Short mmCIF file of C-alpha atoms in Angstrom, two decimals:
data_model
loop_
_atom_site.label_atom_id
_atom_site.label_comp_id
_atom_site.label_asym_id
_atom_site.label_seq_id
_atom_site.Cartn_x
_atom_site.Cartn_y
_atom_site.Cartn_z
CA UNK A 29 -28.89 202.57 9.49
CA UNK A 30 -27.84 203.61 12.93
CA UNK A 31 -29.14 199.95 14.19
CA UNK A 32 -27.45 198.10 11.67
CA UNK A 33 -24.46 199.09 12.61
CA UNK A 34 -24.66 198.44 16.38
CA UNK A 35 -25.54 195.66 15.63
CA UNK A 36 -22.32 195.35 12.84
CA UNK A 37 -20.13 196.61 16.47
CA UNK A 38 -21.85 193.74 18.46
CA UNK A 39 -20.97 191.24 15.66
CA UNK A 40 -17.38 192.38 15.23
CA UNK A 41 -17.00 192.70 19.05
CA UNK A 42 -18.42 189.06 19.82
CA UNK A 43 -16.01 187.72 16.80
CA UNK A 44 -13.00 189.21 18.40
CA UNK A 45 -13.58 188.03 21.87
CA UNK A 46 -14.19 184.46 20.25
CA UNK A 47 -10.96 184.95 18.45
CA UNK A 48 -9.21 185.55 21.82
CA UNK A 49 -10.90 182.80 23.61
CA UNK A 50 -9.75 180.07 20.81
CA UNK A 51 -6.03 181.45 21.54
CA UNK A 52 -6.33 181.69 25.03
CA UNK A 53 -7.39 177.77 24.46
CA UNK A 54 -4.89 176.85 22.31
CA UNK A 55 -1.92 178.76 24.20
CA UNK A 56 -3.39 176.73 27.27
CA UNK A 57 -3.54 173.42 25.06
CA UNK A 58 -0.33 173.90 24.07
CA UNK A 59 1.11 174.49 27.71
CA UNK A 60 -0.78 171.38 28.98
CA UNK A 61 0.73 169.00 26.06
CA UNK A 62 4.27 170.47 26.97
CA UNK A 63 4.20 169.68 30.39
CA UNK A 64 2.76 166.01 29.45
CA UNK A 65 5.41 165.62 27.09
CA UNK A 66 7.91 166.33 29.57
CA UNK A 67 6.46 164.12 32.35
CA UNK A 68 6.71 161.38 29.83
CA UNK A 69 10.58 162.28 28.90
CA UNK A 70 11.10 162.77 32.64
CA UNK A 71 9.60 159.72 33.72
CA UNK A 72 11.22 157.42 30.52
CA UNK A 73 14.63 158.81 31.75
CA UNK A 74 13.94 157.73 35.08
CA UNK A 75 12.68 154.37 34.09
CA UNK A 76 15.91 153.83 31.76
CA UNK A 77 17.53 154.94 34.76
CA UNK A 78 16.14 152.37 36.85
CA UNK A 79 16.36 149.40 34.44
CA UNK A 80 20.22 150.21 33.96
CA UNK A 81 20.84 150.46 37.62
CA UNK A 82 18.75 147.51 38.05
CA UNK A 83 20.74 145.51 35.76
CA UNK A 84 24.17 147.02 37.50
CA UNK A 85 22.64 145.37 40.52
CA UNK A 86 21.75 142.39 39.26
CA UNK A 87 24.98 142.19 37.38
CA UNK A 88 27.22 142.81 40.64
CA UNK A 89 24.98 140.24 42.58
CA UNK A 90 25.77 137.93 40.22
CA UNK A 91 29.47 138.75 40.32
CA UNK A 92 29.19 137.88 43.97
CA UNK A 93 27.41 135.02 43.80
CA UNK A 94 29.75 132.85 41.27
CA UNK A 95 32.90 134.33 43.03
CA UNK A 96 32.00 133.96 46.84
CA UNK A 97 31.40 130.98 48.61
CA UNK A 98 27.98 130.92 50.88
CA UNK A 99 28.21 129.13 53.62
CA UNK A 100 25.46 128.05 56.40
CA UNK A 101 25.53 126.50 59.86
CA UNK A 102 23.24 123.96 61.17
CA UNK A 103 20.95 126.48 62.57
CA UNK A 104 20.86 128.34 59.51
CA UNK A 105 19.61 126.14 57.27
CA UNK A 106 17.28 125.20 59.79
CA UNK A 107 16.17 128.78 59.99
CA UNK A 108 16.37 128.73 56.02
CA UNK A 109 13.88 125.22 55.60
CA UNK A 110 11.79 126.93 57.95
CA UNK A 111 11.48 129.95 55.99
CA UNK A 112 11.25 128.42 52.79
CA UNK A 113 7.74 126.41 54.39
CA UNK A 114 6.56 129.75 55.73
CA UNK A 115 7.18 131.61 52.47
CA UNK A 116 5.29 128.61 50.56
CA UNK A 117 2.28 128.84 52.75
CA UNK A 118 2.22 132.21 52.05
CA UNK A 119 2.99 133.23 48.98
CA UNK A 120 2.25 130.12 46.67
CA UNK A 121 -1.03 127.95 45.12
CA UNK A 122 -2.20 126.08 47.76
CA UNK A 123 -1.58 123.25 44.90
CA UNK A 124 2.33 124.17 45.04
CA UNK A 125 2.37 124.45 48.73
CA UNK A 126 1.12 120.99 49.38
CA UNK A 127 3.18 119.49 47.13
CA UNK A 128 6.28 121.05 48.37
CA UNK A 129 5.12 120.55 52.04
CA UNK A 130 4.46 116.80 51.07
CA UNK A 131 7.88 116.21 49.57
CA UNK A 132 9.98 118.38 52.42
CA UNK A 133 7.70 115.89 55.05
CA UNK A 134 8.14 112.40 52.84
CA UNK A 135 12.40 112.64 53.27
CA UNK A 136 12.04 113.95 56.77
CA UNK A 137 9.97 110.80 57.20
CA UNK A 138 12.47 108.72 54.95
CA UNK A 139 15.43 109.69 57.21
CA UNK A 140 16.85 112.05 54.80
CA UNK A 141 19.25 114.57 56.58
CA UNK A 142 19.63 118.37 55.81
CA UNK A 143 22.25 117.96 53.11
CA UNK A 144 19.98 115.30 50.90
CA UNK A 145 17.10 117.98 51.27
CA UNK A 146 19.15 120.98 50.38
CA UNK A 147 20.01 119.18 47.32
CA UNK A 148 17.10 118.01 46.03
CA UNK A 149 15.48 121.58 47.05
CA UNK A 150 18.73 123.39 44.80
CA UNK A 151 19.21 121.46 41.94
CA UNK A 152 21.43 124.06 40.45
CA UNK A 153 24.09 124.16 42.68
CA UNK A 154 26.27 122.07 44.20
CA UNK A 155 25.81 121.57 48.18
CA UNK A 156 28.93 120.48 50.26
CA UNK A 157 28.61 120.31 54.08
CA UNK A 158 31.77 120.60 56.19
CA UNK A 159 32.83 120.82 59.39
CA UNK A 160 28.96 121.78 60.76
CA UNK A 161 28.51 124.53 57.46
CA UNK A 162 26.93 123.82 53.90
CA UNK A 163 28.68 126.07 51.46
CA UNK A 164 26.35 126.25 47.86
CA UNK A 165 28.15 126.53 44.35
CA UNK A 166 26.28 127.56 41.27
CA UNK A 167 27.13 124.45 38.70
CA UNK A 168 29.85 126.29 35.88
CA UNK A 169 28.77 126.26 32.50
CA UNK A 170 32.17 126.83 31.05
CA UNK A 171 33.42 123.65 32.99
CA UNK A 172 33.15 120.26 30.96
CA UNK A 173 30.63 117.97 32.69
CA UNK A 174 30.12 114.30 32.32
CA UNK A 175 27.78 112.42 30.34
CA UNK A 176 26.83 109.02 32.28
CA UNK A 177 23.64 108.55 32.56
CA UNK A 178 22.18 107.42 35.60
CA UNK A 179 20.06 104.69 34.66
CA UNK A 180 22.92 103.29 33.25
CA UNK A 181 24.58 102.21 36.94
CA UNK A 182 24.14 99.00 37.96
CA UNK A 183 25.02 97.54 41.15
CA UNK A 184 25.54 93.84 41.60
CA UNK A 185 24.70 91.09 44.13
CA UNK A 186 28.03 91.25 45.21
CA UNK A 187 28.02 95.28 45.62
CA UNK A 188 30.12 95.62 42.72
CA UNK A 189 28.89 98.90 40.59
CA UNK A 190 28.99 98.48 37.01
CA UNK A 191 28.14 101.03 34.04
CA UNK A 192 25.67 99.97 30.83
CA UNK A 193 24.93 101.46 27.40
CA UNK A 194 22.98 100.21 24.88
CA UNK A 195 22.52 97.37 27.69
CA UNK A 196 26.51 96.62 26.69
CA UNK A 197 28.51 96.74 30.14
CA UNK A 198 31.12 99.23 28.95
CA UNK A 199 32.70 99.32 32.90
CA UNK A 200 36.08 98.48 34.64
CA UNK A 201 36.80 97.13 38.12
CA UNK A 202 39.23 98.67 39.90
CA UNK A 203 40.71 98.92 43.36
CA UNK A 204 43.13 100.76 45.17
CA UNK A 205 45.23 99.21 47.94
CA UNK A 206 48.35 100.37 50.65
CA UNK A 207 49.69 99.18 53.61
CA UNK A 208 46.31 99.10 55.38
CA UNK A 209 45.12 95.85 53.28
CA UNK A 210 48.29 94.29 54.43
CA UNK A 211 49.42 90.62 52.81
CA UNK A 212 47.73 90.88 48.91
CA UNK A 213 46.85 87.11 47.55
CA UNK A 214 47.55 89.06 43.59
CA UNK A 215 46.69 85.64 41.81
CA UNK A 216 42.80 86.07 43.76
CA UNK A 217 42.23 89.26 43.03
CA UNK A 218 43.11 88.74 39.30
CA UNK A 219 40.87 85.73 39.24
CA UNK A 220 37.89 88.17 40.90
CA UNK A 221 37.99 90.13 37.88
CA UNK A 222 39.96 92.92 38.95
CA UNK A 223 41.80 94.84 36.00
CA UNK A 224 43.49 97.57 36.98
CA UNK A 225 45.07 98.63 40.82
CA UNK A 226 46.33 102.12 42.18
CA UNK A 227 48.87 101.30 44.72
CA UNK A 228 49.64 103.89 47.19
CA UNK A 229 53.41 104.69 46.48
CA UNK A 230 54.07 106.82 49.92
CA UNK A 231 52.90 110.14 51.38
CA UNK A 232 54.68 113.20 53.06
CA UNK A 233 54.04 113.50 56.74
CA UNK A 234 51.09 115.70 57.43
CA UNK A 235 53.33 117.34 60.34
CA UNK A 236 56.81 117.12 60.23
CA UNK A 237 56.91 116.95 56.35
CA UNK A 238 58.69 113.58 55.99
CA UNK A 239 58.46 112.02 52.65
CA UNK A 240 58.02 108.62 53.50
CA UNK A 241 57.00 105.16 51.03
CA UNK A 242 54.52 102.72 51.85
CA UNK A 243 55.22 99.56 53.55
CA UNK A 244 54.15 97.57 50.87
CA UNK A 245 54.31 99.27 47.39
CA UNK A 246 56.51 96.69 46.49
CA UNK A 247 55.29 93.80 46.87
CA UNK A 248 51.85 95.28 45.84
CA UNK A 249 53.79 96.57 42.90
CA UNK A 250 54.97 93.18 41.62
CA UNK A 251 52.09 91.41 42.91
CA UNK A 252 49.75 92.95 40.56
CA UNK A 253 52.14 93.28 37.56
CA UNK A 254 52.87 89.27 37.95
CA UNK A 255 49.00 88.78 37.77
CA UNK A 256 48.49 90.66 34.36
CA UNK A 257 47.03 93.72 36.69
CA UNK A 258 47.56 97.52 35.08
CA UNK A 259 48.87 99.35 37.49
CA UNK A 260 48.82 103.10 38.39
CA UNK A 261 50.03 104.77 41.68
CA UNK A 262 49.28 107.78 44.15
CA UNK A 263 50.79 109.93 46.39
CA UNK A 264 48.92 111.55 49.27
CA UNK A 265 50.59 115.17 49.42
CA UNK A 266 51.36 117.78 52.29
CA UNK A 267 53.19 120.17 50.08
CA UNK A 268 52.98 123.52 51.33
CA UNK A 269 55.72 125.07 48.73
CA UNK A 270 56.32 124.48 44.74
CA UNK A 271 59.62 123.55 45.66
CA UNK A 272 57.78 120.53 48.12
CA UNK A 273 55.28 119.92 45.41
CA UNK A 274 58.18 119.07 42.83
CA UNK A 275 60.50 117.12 45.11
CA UNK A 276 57.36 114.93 45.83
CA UNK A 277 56.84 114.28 41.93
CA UNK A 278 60.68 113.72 41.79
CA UNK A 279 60.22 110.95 44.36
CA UNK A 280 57.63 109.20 42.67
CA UNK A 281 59.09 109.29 39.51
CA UNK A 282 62.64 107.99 40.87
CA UNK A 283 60.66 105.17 42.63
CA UNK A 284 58.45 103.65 39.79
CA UNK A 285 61.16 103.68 37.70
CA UNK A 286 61.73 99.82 36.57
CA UNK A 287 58.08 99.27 37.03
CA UNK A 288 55.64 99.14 33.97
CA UNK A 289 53.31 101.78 35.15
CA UNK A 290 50.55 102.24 32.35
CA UNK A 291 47.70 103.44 34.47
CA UNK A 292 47.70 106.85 35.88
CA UNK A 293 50.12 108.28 38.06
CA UNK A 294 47.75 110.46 40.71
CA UNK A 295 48.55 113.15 43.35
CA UNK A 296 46.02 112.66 46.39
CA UNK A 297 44.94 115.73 47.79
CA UNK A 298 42.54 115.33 51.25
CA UNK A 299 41.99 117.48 54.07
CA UNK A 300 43.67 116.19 57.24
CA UNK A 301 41.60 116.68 60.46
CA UNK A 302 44.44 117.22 62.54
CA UNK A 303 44.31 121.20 63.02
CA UNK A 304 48.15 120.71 63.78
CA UNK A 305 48.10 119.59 59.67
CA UNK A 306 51.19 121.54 58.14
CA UNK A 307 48.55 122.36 55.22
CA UNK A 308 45.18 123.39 57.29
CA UNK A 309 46.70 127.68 56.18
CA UNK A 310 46.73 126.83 52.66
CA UNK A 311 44.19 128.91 50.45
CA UNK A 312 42.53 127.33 47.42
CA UNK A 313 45.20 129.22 45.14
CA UNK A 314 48.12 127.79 46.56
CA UNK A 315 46.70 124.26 46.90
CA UNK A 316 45.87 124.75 42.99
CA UNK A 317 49.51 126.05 41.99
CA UNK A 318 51.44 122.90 43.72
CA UNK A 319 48.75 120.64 42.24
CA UNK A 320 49.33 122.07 38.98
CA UNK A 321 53.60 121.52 39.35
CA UNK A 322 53.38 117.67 40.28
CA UNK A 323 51.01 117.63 37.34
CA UNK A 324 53.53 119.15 35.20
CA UNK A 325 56.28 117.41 36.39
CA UNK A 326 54.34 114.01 35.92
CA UNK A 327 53.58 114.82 32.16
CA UNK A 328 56.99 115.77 31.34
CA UNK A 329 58.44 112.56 32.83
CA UNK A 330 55.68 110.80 30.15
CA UNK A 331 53.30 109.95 32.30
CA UNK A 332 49.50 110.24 32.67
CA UNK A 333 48.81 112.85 35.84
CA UNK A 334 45.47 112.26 37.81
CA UNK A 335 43.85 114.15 40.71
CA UNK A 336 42.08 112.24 43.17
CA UNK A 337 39.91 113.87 45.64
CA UNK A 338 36.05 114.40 46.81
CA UNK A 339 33.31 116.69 47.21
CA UNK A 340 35.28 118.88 49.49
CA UNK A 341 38.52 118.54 47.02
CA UNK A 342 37.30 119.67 44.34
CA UNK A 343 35.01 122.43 45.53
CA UNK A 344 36.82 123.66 48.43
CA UNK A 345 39.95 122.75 48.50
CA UNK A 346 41.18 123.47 44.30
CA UNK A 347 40.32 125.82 42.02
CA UNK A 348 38.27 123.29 39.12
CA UNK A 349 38.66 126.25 36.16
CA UNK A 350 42.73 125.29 36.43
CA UNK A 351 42.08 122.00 36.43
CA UNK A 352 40.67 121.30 33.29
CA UNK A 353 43.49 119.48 31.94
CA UNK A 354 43.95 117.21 34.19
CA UNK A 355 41.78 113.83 34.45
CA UNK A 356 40.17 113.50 37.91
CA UNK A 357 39.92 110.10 39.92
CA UNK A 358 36.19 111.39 42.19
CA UNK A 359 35.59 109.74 45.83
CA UNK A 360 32.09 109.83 46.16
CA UNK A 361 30.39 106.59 48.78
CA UNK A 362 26.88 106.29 47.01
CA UNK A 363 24.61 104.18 44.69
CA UNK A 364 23.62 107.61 42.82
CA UNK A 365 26.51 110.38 41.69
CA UNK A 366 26.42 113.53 42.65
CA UNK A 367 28.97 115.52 40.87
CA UNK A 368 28.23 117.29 37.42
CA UNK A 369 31.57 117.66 36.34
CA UNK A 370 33.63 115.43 33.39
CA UNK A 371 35.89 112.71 36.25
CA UNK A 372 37.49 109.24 34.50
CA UNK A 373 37.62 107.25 37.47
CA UNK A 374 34.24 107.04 40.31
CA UNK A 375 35.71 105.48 43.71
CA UNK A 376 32.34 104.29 45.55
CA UNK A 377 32.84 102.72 48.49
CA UNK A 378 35.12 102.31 50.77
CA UNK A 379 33.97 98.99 52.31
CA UNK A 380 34.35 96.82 49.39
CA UNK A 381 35.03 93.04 49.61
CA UNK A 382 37.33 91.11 46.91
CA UNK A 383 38.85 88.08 46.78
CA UNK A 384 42.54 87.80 47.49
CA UNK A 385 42.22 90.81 50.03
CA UNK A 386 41.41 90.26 53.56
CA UNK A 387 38.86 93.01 55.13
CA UNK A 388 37.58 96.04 53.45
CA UNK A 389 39.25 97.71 50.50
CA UNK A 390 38.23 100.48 47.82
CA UNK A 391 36.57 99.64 45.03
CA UNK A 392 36.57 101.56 41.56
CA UNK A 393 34.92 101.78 38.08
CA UNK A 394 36.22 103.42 34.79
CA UNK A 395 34.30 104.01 32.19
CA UNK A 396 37.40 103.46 29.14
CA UNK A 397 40.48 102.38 28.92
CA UNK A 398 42.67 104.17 30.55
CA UNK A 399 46.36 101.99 30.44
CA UNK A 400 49.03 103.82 28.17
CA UNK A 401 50.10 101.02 25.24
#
């Protein structure tokens, strides 16, 4: 009796302490899934964290990017081609690498300077060099772009660029003439195929701010209109006021009066390298605004207003998202385009030859009609 029930004690003695070690265990357990848990909350916060600040970054950089302009000197982009080698060497397929390598070394070979490369090597932006910088713009989806296609430019034996679809020449030859072409033989250049000319009307004085008219507007005027020729004009502006930028609409309008202008009537805007220029202080805002008055002061007289500019106009000089009612008249010397945005009127060379004219003039191509019945 006596050693059953020492051994009974042992039994209930070694149950209890079993007891206690399973709730020890589970208390620990417990414990060691609480603190997991809230590594896990801790670290999911931080992560959120992370991913929101990361997209605040990204956002702001982004911000920046579309709103400021980058700009590079020589050396810089130097510096930056350079780079962009050393980073492919390194950090690429040896597959990638040489083909990068090959193409940067085939238009160094081909003669192609740092503005073709940058180009081609940013296809998504839009590269202007000026004045010994290159200043990049991301391409603007809420802008209207053009739709020519490429392939469809054709230039001539006689360097005259025409436009094709459906293998239907759809062009129209233009050219755009002022003093500088001097005595105009009209009946030639009508024969030459010509069908429409801008004729410079006058310009205001880029420093003493004289509104002055062209030697020959007209006679180029009347020239063209005797020959069956549409004709549009353009003023090359120096406003640096509202008040300036509607007295030099006023003057056109008083001075084609009479005429039958049923082409565009087109405010030149151009940088002047002349850094006594009455305009060189002018920020892209204010260059905008007095575009944007001889615009409106064009329309309400019942004409058609056109902007003509280049590559530095329109990216440097204006403010395109203010712009987008106007029709824009593009300056661009080149076989090949390179401007993404919607434009009526491509001038592409400066060195043209046509009959009637002697020397160089400009030459143009439309790509509708653009003469108001």
């Amino acid at each position: 009796m006596r050693e059953n029930n020492l051994q009974g004690k042992r039994r209930r003695k070694k149950h209890k302490r079993s007891e206690n070690g399973i709730l020890a265990g589970s208390i620990i357990l417990c414990i060691v899934t609480l603190a997991s848990i809230t590594i896990c909350l801790v670290m999911v916060f931080q992560n959120r964290a992370a991913q929101l600040q990361n997209v605040e970054v990204m956002s702001e950089l982004e911000t920046v990017r579309q709103e400021v302009e980058m700009s590079y000197t020589q050396a810089e982009v130097d510096q930056m081609i350079q780079e962009a080698v050393d980073q492919t060497k390194d950090e690429t397929s040896e597959e990638v690498s040489v083909a990068f390598l090959s193409k940067l070394k085939e238009m160094m070979e081909a003669g192609d300077g740092a503005t073709e490369m940058l180009r081609f090597f940013f296809p998504e932006e839009i590269v202007v060099a000026d004045a010994g910088r290159y200043y990049f713009f991301p391409i603007q989806e809420n802008l209207r772009k053009h739709t020519y296609d490429p392939l469809g430019f054709q230039m001539d034996g006689d360097q005259i660029m025409h436009y094709y679809e459906n293998g239907e020449r759809v062009s129209h030859k233009g050219i755009d003439v002022s003093k500088y072409q001097e005595s105009i033989n009209w009946k030639k250049v009508a024969d030459d195929e010509v069908e429409y000319a801008f004729i410079r009307l006058g310009i205001r004085g880029y420093t003493e701010g004289e509104i002055l008219v062209d030697d020959t507007f007209q006679e180029n005027m009347e020239g063209a209109l005797d020959n069956d020729i549409d004709v549009g004009v353009y003023f090359f502006t120096q406003a640096t006021s509202e008040a300036e930028a509607e007295e030099e609409a006023a003057f056109v309008i008083d001075s084609i009066e009479g005429y039958d202008v049923s082409y565009p009537v087109v405010i030149d805007i151009e940088s002047v390298s002349n850094r006594k220029a009455r305009t060189n202080e002018l920020t892209k805002e204010e260059r905008t605004k007095y575009c944007i008055t001889f615009c409106e002061k064009i329309k309400e007289a019942g004409y058609t207003p056109m902007i003509y500019g280049n590559l530095k106009t329109f990216m440097l000089m204006l403010d395109m998202e203010q712009l987008e009612d106007y029709d824009k008249w593009f300056a661009y010397y080149d076989e090949q385009m390179y401007f993404p945005y919607e434009f009526k009127i491509w001038q592409y060379t400066n060195t043209g030859k046509v009959s009637g004219i002697d020397g160089e003039v400009d030459l143009n191509i439309s790509f509708e009609e653009l003469a108001n019945e």
